[in-house]
Amino acid sequence: MKQSEDLQEILRRIDHKGYPAYKDTAGAYQFGDYVLSIDHVQGDPFASPSKVSIHVDGKRAGFPADMTEKKHTRIALADALVRRFGKEAEQYSHKAKGSGKSGLIAVSRPGQEVLERSACEITPGSGDVLLRLEVGFPANGRTIHAGELSKILFRFLPECVHRSLFYKNADKKHLQAVRELAEDQFEIRTQLGQRGLVAFVADGAVLPRESGVSDRPMKQAVAFCSPQSMAVELELPYAGKIRGMGIPQGVTLIVGGGYHGKSTLLKALERGVYNHIAGDGREYVITDDTAVKIRAEDGRSIQKTDISMFINGLPNGKDTKSFVTEDASGSTSQAANVIEAMEAGTRLFLIDEDTSATNFMIRDELMARVVHPKMEPITPFIDRVEELSDTYGISTILVAGSCGSYFYKASHVIQMMQYQPEEITELAKQEAGRFADITKDKPALKPAGKPEFHRVFAPGKKGSQNDRMKIKGMGKDAVSVDRDTVELRYVEQLVDSEQTMALGYMVKYAKQHLFDGKKDIRTVARLLAALAEEKGIGAVCEGRYLPCNLAVPRVQEIFACLNRCRSLV
Ligand code: ADP
Ligand code: MG
């Protein structure tokens, strides 16, 4: 192993030379109690910054086994280390000067969710810590300024590393709290299944966010408090007894006047598939982690999806058992989203009337009388919601502000009133009973039968030969793989642009290694998820170094992304 002195020597030699001479610094160097590895050197001061990683041997890092052994505590610890390191690095970023990105020191910036990231990996067993960051190697114009890089690597980084990646220097109380929260969240997830619940929202939870562009908790929000009739008490290993609203399996309706907090509750449930950091307000809002938000998504592409459960006999004669379009309508897109979520193995649909296609959700009686059912290709969701629950074991939580018909189908009705929930199932059923049952003279609907899930694809014409496929992320909205843009804006449970980047690499990997015209798309999504699960997110990017800005998506989002790839055939 080269020593830090060797790096100093290289820096002395290349000082004042042209920028490309920085390439000589690539390699790993022993810096006392850690290893600094320069994994990739940028081509010029304005290019994407250089990739650097820090490796601390588990024995030296010293994090207790109860933080590093179980997956959920390990992810929480890694998340805490990235946040800590980020705070330290912030003080030093751009303290070294120069042109372009000179002096930048940057590490991933996690939001409110705790996700597994390539920015920090902890190895179970050994407890080794690996942290990835970006450094802008300093230059004057395009001339190497080695003295400034030396400041970064020999003064700034050692400070950051020592303060954040060694247990002996860490805020131990904080890290204990991080571990305990992760254990408690894990326990709630485990108990959901055992108690036949699909979601839990603790009393005291703060659901609304600061603003449309900030994911931080709203200050002075009305704290959540469960209605007595739906309250459950869970016993957690660290937080002890905790009370909150348990949403049972089945069909649950959230109703209430406009602006009373319905969508806010649903949004919190959508995000509840992930764990949140302490102070977020949604720490104990936990949803079945297979839950999928279903919405209308006009314009999306649909490739061979069997939407015949909802749509049949289209006027253009298109086959809806293997539906293909490059520009879906509101209803066909929402139908495809339902079927694909089933295919991805969801146990819970989350639907907001606000973002649904009305003709997909309901059909009122008058309309049914005027427009003959034979002329209507759509079997609305309301006619399938019970079958989905009873036959397929998929629950639904639905926000309905204006459509009372769902009262007939709901097993639970929650009314939001001034941001507080109340259970009104009895009342809603009584009122519904007094109203003529709109479904009563309708001929009984035949069950849909299981959708056909066997969809196979080949990688398309640009396909598998090309191993230099370029991946470009566009925030959370889209990722382009070899100039094929996959729109992900309406895949709402994608919460971090690093997940989107990871999906880009997954699409590339799938095109090169998995799509073969034989494996079905579900299998491909599962293989990608398994690869990331077993070997880390790095396994899907085969480059010389692993990007420091990837976060692991759920299999549901992997699947959603593959479904929106227009280049598959
Ligand atoms: P709805 O879907 O019922 O029309 P929203 O969920 O969109 O209502 O909420 C309306 C507004 O109220 C939003 O601006 C939201 O941030 C705010 N809000 C929601 N829940 C709370 C709460 N618990 N405390 C304070 N404000 C809230
Ligand atoms: Mg709303």
XYZ file of C-alpha atoms and ligand atoms in Angstrom:
597
model
C 0.000 0.000 0.000
C 1.280 3.461 -0.889
C 1.650 5.904 1.970
C 0.372 9.442 2.320
C 3.973 10.622 1.851
C 3.935 9.083 -1.623
C 0.935 11.219 -2.458
C 2.729 14.305 -1.169
C 5.628 13.455 -3.391
C 3.360 13.170 -6.442
C 1.744 16.499 -5.607
C 5.133 18.200 -5.404
C 6.104 16.759 -8.762
C 2.965 17.782 -10.675
C 2.502 21.249 -9.159
C 2.054 23.970 -11.827
C 1.772 21.375 -14.587
C -1.193 21.052 -16.915
C -4.378 19.710 -15.312
C -4.222 16.182 -16.812
C -1.116 15.461 -14.693
C -3.560 15.195 -11.739
C -4.368 11.757 -13.121
C -1.138 10.547 -11.526
C -2.694 10.896 -8.091
C -5.157 8.054 -8.667
C -4.685 5.200 -6.216
C -5.025 4.286 -2.553
C -2.897 5.756 0.216
C -2.556 4.849 3.880
C -3.278 7.929 6.000
C -2.582 6.770 9.546
C -5.809 5.188 10.690
C -7.662 5.282 7.378
C -7.107 4.777 3.680
C -7.741 7.559 1.217
C -8.483 6.347 -2.254
C -8.562 8.620 -5.278
C -10.845 6.606 -7.499
C -11.327 8.900 -10.454
C -9.669 12.189 -11.354
C -11.657 14.801 -13.234
C -10.416 15.805 -16.693
C -10.428 19.547 -16.082
C -11.419 21.970 -13.313
C -14.876 22.507 -14.794
C -15.736 18.828 -15.255
C -17.663 16.731 -12.768
C -15.469 16.652 -9.616
C -13.048 13.874 -8.736
C -14.248 10.793 -6.890
C -12.590 10.028 -3.596
C -13.328 7.380 -1.007
C -12.362 6.912 2.613
C -11.916 3.443 4.077
C -11.807 2.864 7.799
C -11.078 -0.562 9.140
C -13.911 -1.825 11.336
C -11.718 -2.344 14.394
C -10.483 1.218 14.208
C -13.861 2.727 13.372
C -15.182 0.913 16.431
C -18.929 1.146 15.892
C -20.705 -1.328 18.176
C -22.004 -4.516 16.606
C -25.591 -3.697 17.552
C -25.332 -0.798 15.089
C -23.624 -2.615 12.246
C -25.011 -6.146 12.212
C -28.697 -5.867 11.403
C -29.513 -4.391 8.054
C -31.952 -1.758 9.299
C -29.616 -0.414 11.981
C -26.681 -0.506 9.583
C -28.539 1.606 7.033
C -29.547 4.050 9.758
C -25.956 4.302 10.990
C -24.595 4.838 7.475
C -27.206 7.545 6.960
C -26.182 9.259 10.190
C -22.497 9.118 9.221
C -23.177 10.709 5.829
C -25.144 13.512 7.475
C -22.395 14.050 10.064
C -19.638 13.999 7.472
C -21.649 16.388 5.309
C -21.890 18.904 8.158
C -18.138 18.748 8.724
C -17.310 18.950 5.025
C -19.557 21.972 4.560
C -17.211 24.102 6.661
C -14.303 23.267 4.405
C -15.908 23.238 1.006
C -14.416 25.920 -1.255
C -11.919 26.943 1.427
C -9.293 25.835 -1.041
C -9.470 28.208 -3.983
C -9.190 28.117 -7.729
C -11.066 27.986 -10.987
C -14.177 25.976 -11.816
C -15.068 23.428 -9.149
C -11.736 23.876 -7.349
C -12.030 23.276 -3.644
C -15.431 21.656 -3.624
C -15.879 18.928 -1.008
C -19.255 17.285 -1.319
C -21.012 14.253 -0.005
C -24.569 13.042 -0.580
C -27.265 15.189 1.061
C -29.995 12.927 2.336
C -33.475 14.348 2.763
C -35.995 13.288 5.403
C -35.935 9.610 4.435
C -33.342 7.120 5.546
C -32.182 5.291 2.438
C -29.403 2.888 1.646
C -26.840 4.884 -0.329
C -23.594 4.351 -2.154
C -22.278 7.377 -0.237
C -21.627 5.207 2.789
C -21.351 1.466 3.128
C -20.734 -0.472 6.294
C -19.714 -4.090 5.988
C -21.551 -6.454 8.317
C -19.198 -8.668 10.294
C -16.103 -6.519 9.994
C -17.819 -3.176 10.553
C -15.571 -1.569 7.932
C -16.735 1.883 6.910
C -16.520 3.188 3.358
C -17.487 6.758 2.553
C -17.593 8.206 -0.946
C -17.296 11.879 -1.730
C -16.462 14.323 -4.478
C -13.555 16.732 -4.429
C -12.870 19.505 -6.918
C -9.122 19.287 -7.527
C -7.884 22.896 -7.472
C -6.342 24.732 -10.373
C -5.413 28.221 -11.463
C -7.038 28.373 -14.854
C -6.052 24.940 -16.090
C -2.799 24.741 -14.164
C -2.517 22.400 -11.198
C -2.508 24.087 -7.821
C -1.144 21.223 -5.765
C -0.777 23.274 -2.600
C -4.517 23.766 -2.428
C -5.241 20.068 -3.003
C -2.733 19.285 -0.322
C -4.730 21.507 2.060
C -7.832 19.492 1.289
C -6.328 16.034 1.515
C -3.914 16.621 4.377
C -5.740 19.115 6.560
C -9.461 19.358 5.826
C -10.385 15.764 5.062
C -8.523 14.258 8.033
C -10.525 16.581 10.307
C -13.811 15.530 8.718
C -12.898 11.851 8.778
C -11.790 11.837 12.386
C -14.785 13.736 13.629
C -17.348 11.652 11.811
C -16.162 8.140 11.029
C -14.734 7.009 14.368
C -17.029 5.917 17.144
C -14.693 7.235 19.828
C -15.183 10.793 18.543
C -18.852 10.454 17.706
C -21.852 11.791 19.550
C -22.643 8.404 21.067
C -25.983 9.433 22.491
C -27.129 10.553 19.079
C -25.996 7.342 17.404
C -27.739 5.273 20.078
C -30.923 7.232 19.425
C -30.540 6.598 15.693
C -30.180 2.864 16.323
C -33.115 2.747 18.714
C -35.384 4.583 16.294
C -34.438 2.165 13.516
C -35.226 -0.782 15.790
C -38.576 0.717 16.782
C -39.510 1.436 13.160
C -38.568 -2.102 12.233
C -40.735 -3.396 15.056
C -43.760 -1.395 13.865
C -43.317 -2.815 10.349
C -43.173 -6.312 11.763
C -46.264 -5.763 13.881
C -48.324 -4.349 10.989
C -48.441 -7.734 9.302
C -49.069 -9.626 12.528
C -52.021 -7.428 13.414
C -53.610 -7.371 9.985
C -52.851 -3.677 9.515
C -51.639 -1.902 6.400
C -50.544 1.302 8.117
C -49.924 2.899 11.493
C -49.982 6.633 12.243
C -48.828 7.462 15.756
C -50.463 10.027 17.962
C -48.416 13.196 17.930
C -47.215 12.667 14.372
C -46.756 15.811 12.306
C -47.917 15.089 8.771
C -47.949 18.386 6.836
C -44.749 19.727 5.358
C -43.317 23.207 5.589
C -44.148 24.055 1.986
C -44.561 22.624 -1.470
C -40.810 22.773 -1.929
C -39.667 21.803 1.545
C -40.033 18.365 2.983
C -39.385 19.514 6.520
C -42.212 19.365 9.072
C -44.648 22.268 9.238
C -44.183 24.362 12.337
C -47.274 24.757 14.496
C -49.095 21.949 12.754
C -52.010 20.162 14.361
C -50.537 16.944 15.713
C -52.242 13.719 14.716
C -54.481 11.947 17.204
C -56.136 8.612 16.492
C -59.892 8.226 16.861
C -60.588 5.933 19.815
C -62.284 3.334 17.615
C -59.241 2.815 15.419
C -56.586 3.220 18.066
C -54.053 0.488 18.582
C -51.285 0.310 21.120
C -47.935 -1.106 20.152
C -45.143 -2.078 22.486
C -41.810 -0.965 21.068
C -38.394 -2.014 22.349
C -37.221 1.561 23.023
C -40.094 4.018 22.770
C -42.204 1.678 24.883
C -45.974 1.838 24.543
C -47.109 3.883 21.619
C -50.672 4.659 20.590
C -51.855 5.509 17.126
C -54.303 4.831 14.352
C -54.101 1.376 12.839
C -55.566 1.100 9.366
C -56.774 -2.471 8.869
C -56.578 -4.460 5.663
C -59.552 -3.963 3.373
C -60.977 -0.845 1.770
C -60.511 2.370 3.726
C -61.992 5.645 2.682
C -60.661 9.025 3.785
C -63.315 11.696 3.394
C -63.832 15.247 4.606
C -64.276 18.781 3.434
C -61.782 20.461 1.170
C -58.619 21.629 2.896
C -59.182 19.455 5.980
C -55.998 17.435 5.532
C -57.024 14.373 3.501
C -54.279 14.507 0.904
C -51.735 15.325 3.586
C -52.604 12.108 5.420
C -52.374 10.086 2.212
C -49.019 11.662 1.315
C -47.662 10.723 4.707
C -48.846 7.152 4.149
C -47.148 7.094 0.740
C -43.865 8.095 2.331
C -44.404 5.675 5.207
C -42.907 2.922 3.070
C -39.584 4.515 4.075
C -38.211 5.289 7.510
C -37.814 8.928 8.504
C -35.201 10.650 10.616
C -35.855 11.828 14.168
C -37.580 15.201 14.223
C -39.337 14.654 10.907
C -42.750 14.208 12.479
C -43.360 11.000 10.529
C -40.932 8.780 12.456
C -43.788 6.557 13.530
C -45.888 6.771 10.405
C -45.301 3.338 8.961
C -47.036 1.893 5.919
C -46.866 -1.595 4.466
C -43.646 -1.253 2.501
C -45.116 -2.731 -0.666
C -47.698 0.081 -0.905
C -48.015 1.803 -4.261
C -49.526 5.196 -4.991
C -51.831 4.879 -7.970
C -52.646 7.900 -10.072
C -53.583 8.967 -13.561
C -50.592 9.629 -15.754
C -51.696 10.902 -19.146
C -49.058 10.498 -21.794
C -47.125 7.625 -20.286
C -46.143 4.725 -22.473
C -47.660 1.322 -21.807
C -46.004 -1.814 -23.110
C -48.090 -4.986 -23.385
C -49.916 -4.533 -20.067
C -53.105 -6.539 -19.536
C -55.579 -3.843 -18.528
C -58.648 -5.923 -19.415
C -59.687 -5.999 -15.760
C -60.715 -2.368 -16.289
C -60.813 -1.655 -19.993
C -62.421 -3.689 -22.760
C -63.767 -3.079 -26.223
C -61.986 0.130 -27.138
C -63.488 1.908 -30.157
C -60.277 1.476 -32.139
C -60.368 -2.250 -31.475
C -57.046 -2.241 -29.627
C -56.230 -5.346 -27.621
C -56.474 -4.557 -23.928
C -55.061 -7.913 -22.801
C -51.757 -6.715 -24.125
C -52.230 -3.007 -24.315
C -49.657 -0.884 -26.067
C -49.613 2.878 -26.365
C -47.068 5.646 -26.486
C -49.548 8.159 -25.140
C -52.001 6.781 -22.615
C -55.197 8.533 -21.582
C -56.035 9.283 -17.959
C -58.055 6.112 -17.502
C -55.815 3.708 -19.414
C -52.744 5.046 -17.624
C -54.362 4.597 -14.232
C -55.529 1.105 -15.173
C -51.993 0.195 -16.219
C -50.659 1.638 -12.979
C -52.998 -0.614 -10.987
C -52.149 -3.754 -12.934
C -48.421 -3.093 -12.879
C -48.526 -2.461 -9.137
C -50.212 -5.866 -8.737
C -47.517 -7.330 -10.904
C -44.865 -5.715 -8.701
C -46.366 -7.489 -5.704
C -48.144 -4.723 -3.853
C -50.481 -5.371 -0.936
C -51.826 -1.829 -0.744
C -53.045 0.772 -3.212
C -53.011 4.425 -2.188
C -55.283 6.604 -4.291
C -56.227 10.272 -4.130
C -59.273 11.422 -6.023
C -57.372 14.667 -6.728
C -54.904 12.849 -8.968
C -57.218 10.235 -10.442
C -59.126 10.019 -13.701
C -62.777 10.366 -12.677
C -64.015 7.955 -15.332
C -61.587 5.360 -14.023
C -62.803 5.731 -10.435
C -66.606 5.840 -10.811
C -69.544 6.012 -13.123
C -72.690 7.552 -11.804
C -76.099 6.104 -12.351
C -77.392 8.810 -14.599
C -74.422 8.507 -16.875
C -74.925 4.752 -16.975
C -78.509 5.296 -18.069
C -77.689 7.780 -20.760
C -74.594 6.167 -22.186
C -75.314 2.486 -22.579
C -72.839 0.235 -20.756
C -72.088 -1.500 -24.079
C -70.628 1.787 -25.310
C -68.435 2.180 -22.229
C -65.082 0.392 -22.329
C -64.267 1.196 -18.698
C -65.167 -0.940 -15.704
C -64.450 1.592 -13.001
C -62.202 0.885 -10.039
C -65.187 1.025 -7.693
C -66.490 -2.178 -9.284
C -63.200 -3.974 -8.728
C -62.051 -2.642 -5.389
C -63.661 -5.433 -3.345
C -62.497 -8.145 -5.699
C -58.960 -6.771 -5.445
C -59.165 -6.969 -1.685
C -61.015 -10.286 -1.342
C -59.454 -12.287 -4.158
C -56.005 -10.751 -4.450
C -55.440 -9.582 -0.888
C -54.697 -6.038 -2.011
C -56.114 -3.361 0.268
C -56.981 0.164 -0.826
C -56.799 3.457 1.018
C -58.689 6.025 -0.980
C -59.155 9.748 -0.512
C -62.608 10.685 -1.738
C -63.733 14.253 -1.356
C -66.700 14.191 -3.684
C -67.653 10.657 -4.547
C -70.034 9.026 -2.046
C -70.466 5.797 -4.003
C -67.403 4.346 -2.346
C -69.261 4.336 0.995
C -70.883 1.100 -0.163
C -67.529 -0.541 -0.647
C -65.560 0.711 2.315
C -64.817 -1.373 5.367
C -63.653 1.771 7.200
C -64.448 5.425 6.676
C -62.243 8.078 8.239
C -63.306 11.692 8.169
C -60.679 14.399 8.396
C -61.982 17.397 10.298
C -59.712 20.324 10.906
C -56.750 18.012 10.397
C -58.031 15.434 12.882
C -59.348 12.014 11.948
C -62.649 10.655 13.133
C -64.055 7.269 12.309
C -67.514 7.581 10.729
C -67.998 4.115 9.274
C -71.382 3.545 10.988
C -72.776 6.915 10.003
C -71.577 6.601 6.433
C -73.127 3.139 6.092
C -76.441 4.350 7.536
C -76.619 7.288 5.193
C -75.627 5.101 2.294
C -78.372 2.640 3.232
C -80.983 5.382 3.215
C -79.875 6.421 -0.187
C -80.995 3.927 -2.808
C -78.112 1.631 -3.404
C -76.909 2.715 -6.776
C -75.572 -0.694 -7.525
C -78.738 -2.595 -6.721
C -80.336 -2.998 -10.158
C -77.053 -3.411 -11.870
C -76.428 -6.915 -13.169
C -73.751 -8.589 -11.064
C -70.338 -8.053 -12.496
C -68.289 -11.060 -13.460
C -64.980 -11.312 -11.620
C -62.194 -10.094 -13.809
C -59.948 -13.091 -13.582
C -56.256 -12.801 -12.901
C -54.446 -10.394 -15.222
C -51.843 -11.887 -17.507
C -48.430 -11.038 -16.100
C -46.148 -12.701 -18.598
C -44.557 -9.814 -20.475
C -41.227 -10.386 -22.142
C -38.989 -7.813 -23.755
C -35.827 -7.499 -25.749
C -33.549 -4.512 -25.193
C -34.494 -2.735 -28.392
C -32.440 -1.696 -31.369
C -29.736 0.353 -29.665
C -29.731 -2.482 -27.271
C -27.192 -4.547 -25.564
C -24.017 -4.150 -27.633
C -23.497 -0.605 -26.522
C -21.604 -0.677 -23.243
C -21.011 3.045 -23.138
C -24.642 3.911 -22.595
C -24.735 7.357 -21.040
C -26.895 7.866 -17.984
C -28.193 11.281 -17.163
C -30.451 12.041 -14.226
C -32.932 14.898 -14.290
C -33.652 15.253 -10.607
C -36.522 13.080 -9.525
C -38.388 13.693 -12.760
C -36.660 11.503 -15.280
C -33.546 9.604 -16.171
C -32.178 9.204 -19.628
C -30.318 6.071 -20.613
C -28.621 6.388 -23.951
C -30.885 9.302 -24.843
C -34.007 7.289 -24.117
C -35.766 9.384 -21.503
C -37.774 7.526 -18.893
C -40.350 9.844 -17.321
C -40.636 9.262 -13.585
C -42.308 12.453 -12.410
C -45.527 10.646 -11.534
C -43.868 7.732 -9.838
C -44.517 9.579 -6.630
C -42.843 7.276 -4.160
C -39.503 7.911 -5.774
C -38.287 10.347 -3.142
C -34.672 11.082 -3.940
C -32.812 11.978 -7.116
C -30.201 9.393 -6.118
C -32.824 6.697 -6.485
C -33.531 7.993 -9.976
C -29.829 7.777 -10.845
C -29.701 4.237 -9.517
C -32.673 3.376 -11.722
C -30.720 4.692 -14.706
C -27.918 2.240 -13.967
C -30.433 -0.521 -13.439
C -32.060 0.086 -16.812
C -28.655 -0.034 -18.437
C -27.734 -3.233 -16.604
C -31.051 -4.817 -17.502
C -30.653 -3.941 -21.158
C -27.179 -5.406 -21.250
C -27.654 -8.516 -19.166
C -31.255 -9.308 -18.364
C -33.705 -8.506 -21.133
C -33.336 -11.425 -23.487
C -36.782 -11.855 -24.971
C -37.405 -14.712 -22.511
C -37.373 -13.455 -18.918
C -40.508 -11.554 -18.063
C -40.275 -7.991 -16.843
C -41.249 -8.954 -13.307
C -38.348 -11.363 -13.111
C -36.003 -8.673 -14.428
C -37.165 -6.213 -11.747
C -36.726 -8.846 -9.048
C -33.265 -9.779 -10.251
C -32.218 -6.124 -10.138
C -33.615 -5.712 -6.646
C -31.937 -8.924 -5.499
C -28.615 -7.853 -6.967
C -28.735 -4.548 -5.087
C -29.876 -6.337 -1.944
C -27.196 -9.011 -1.976
C -24.199 -7.235 -3.459
C -25.018 -3.593 -2.855
C -26.126 -0.990 -5.320
C -22.615 -1.065 -6.802
C -23.326 -4.387 -8.454
C -25.496 -2.735 -11.098
C -22.914 -0.163 -12.183
C -20.030 -1.874 -13.759
C -17.775 1.135 -14.208
C -14.277 1.435 -12.807
C -15.525 3.239 -9.748
C -18.876 3.389 -8.052
C -20.726 6.713 -8.215
C -21.177 8.330 -4.818
C -24.711 9.480 -5.582
C -26.888 6.382 -5.724
C -29.703 5.400 -3.392
C -31.478 2.081 -3.455
C -35.038 2.160 -4.807
C -37.743 -0.367 -3.877
C -38.592 -3.153 -6.286
C -41.894 -1.331 -6.927
C -40.053 1.687 -8.330
C -37.604 -0.480 -10.268
C -40.582 -2.126 -11.859
C -42.324 1.196 -12.495
C -39.201 2.478 -14.217
C -38.840 -0.551 -16.497
C -42.506 -0.198 -17.398
C -41.919 3.342 -18.607
C -38.942 2.539 -20.840
C -40.033 3.349 -24.336
C -37.120 1.630 -26.022
C -37.936 -1.939 -24.937
C -39.624 -4.028 -27.583
P -57.486 18.223 1.427
O -56.805 17.156 0.652
O -58.408 17.704 2.460
O -58.148 19.249 0.568
P -54.813 18.986 2.232
O -54.316 17.718 2.818
O -54.335 19.334 0.885
O -56.403 19.023 2.274
O -54.444 20.122 3.270
C -54.783 21.450 3.086
C -53.777 22.373 3.753
O -53.763 22.177 5.142
C -52.360 22.161 3.267
O -51.761 23.399 3.028
C -51.683 21.456 4.402
O -50.322 21.768 4.482
C -52.445 21.954 5.616
N -52.466 20.926 6.666
C -52.692 19.621 6.491
N -52.625 18.954 7.659
C -52.356 19.871 8.605
C -52.152 19.803 10.016
N -52.203 18.632 10.667
N -51.874 20.951 10.658
C -51.804 22.111 9.990
N -51.987 22.241 8.681
C -52.255 21.148 7.967
Mg -56.719 16.893 -1.459
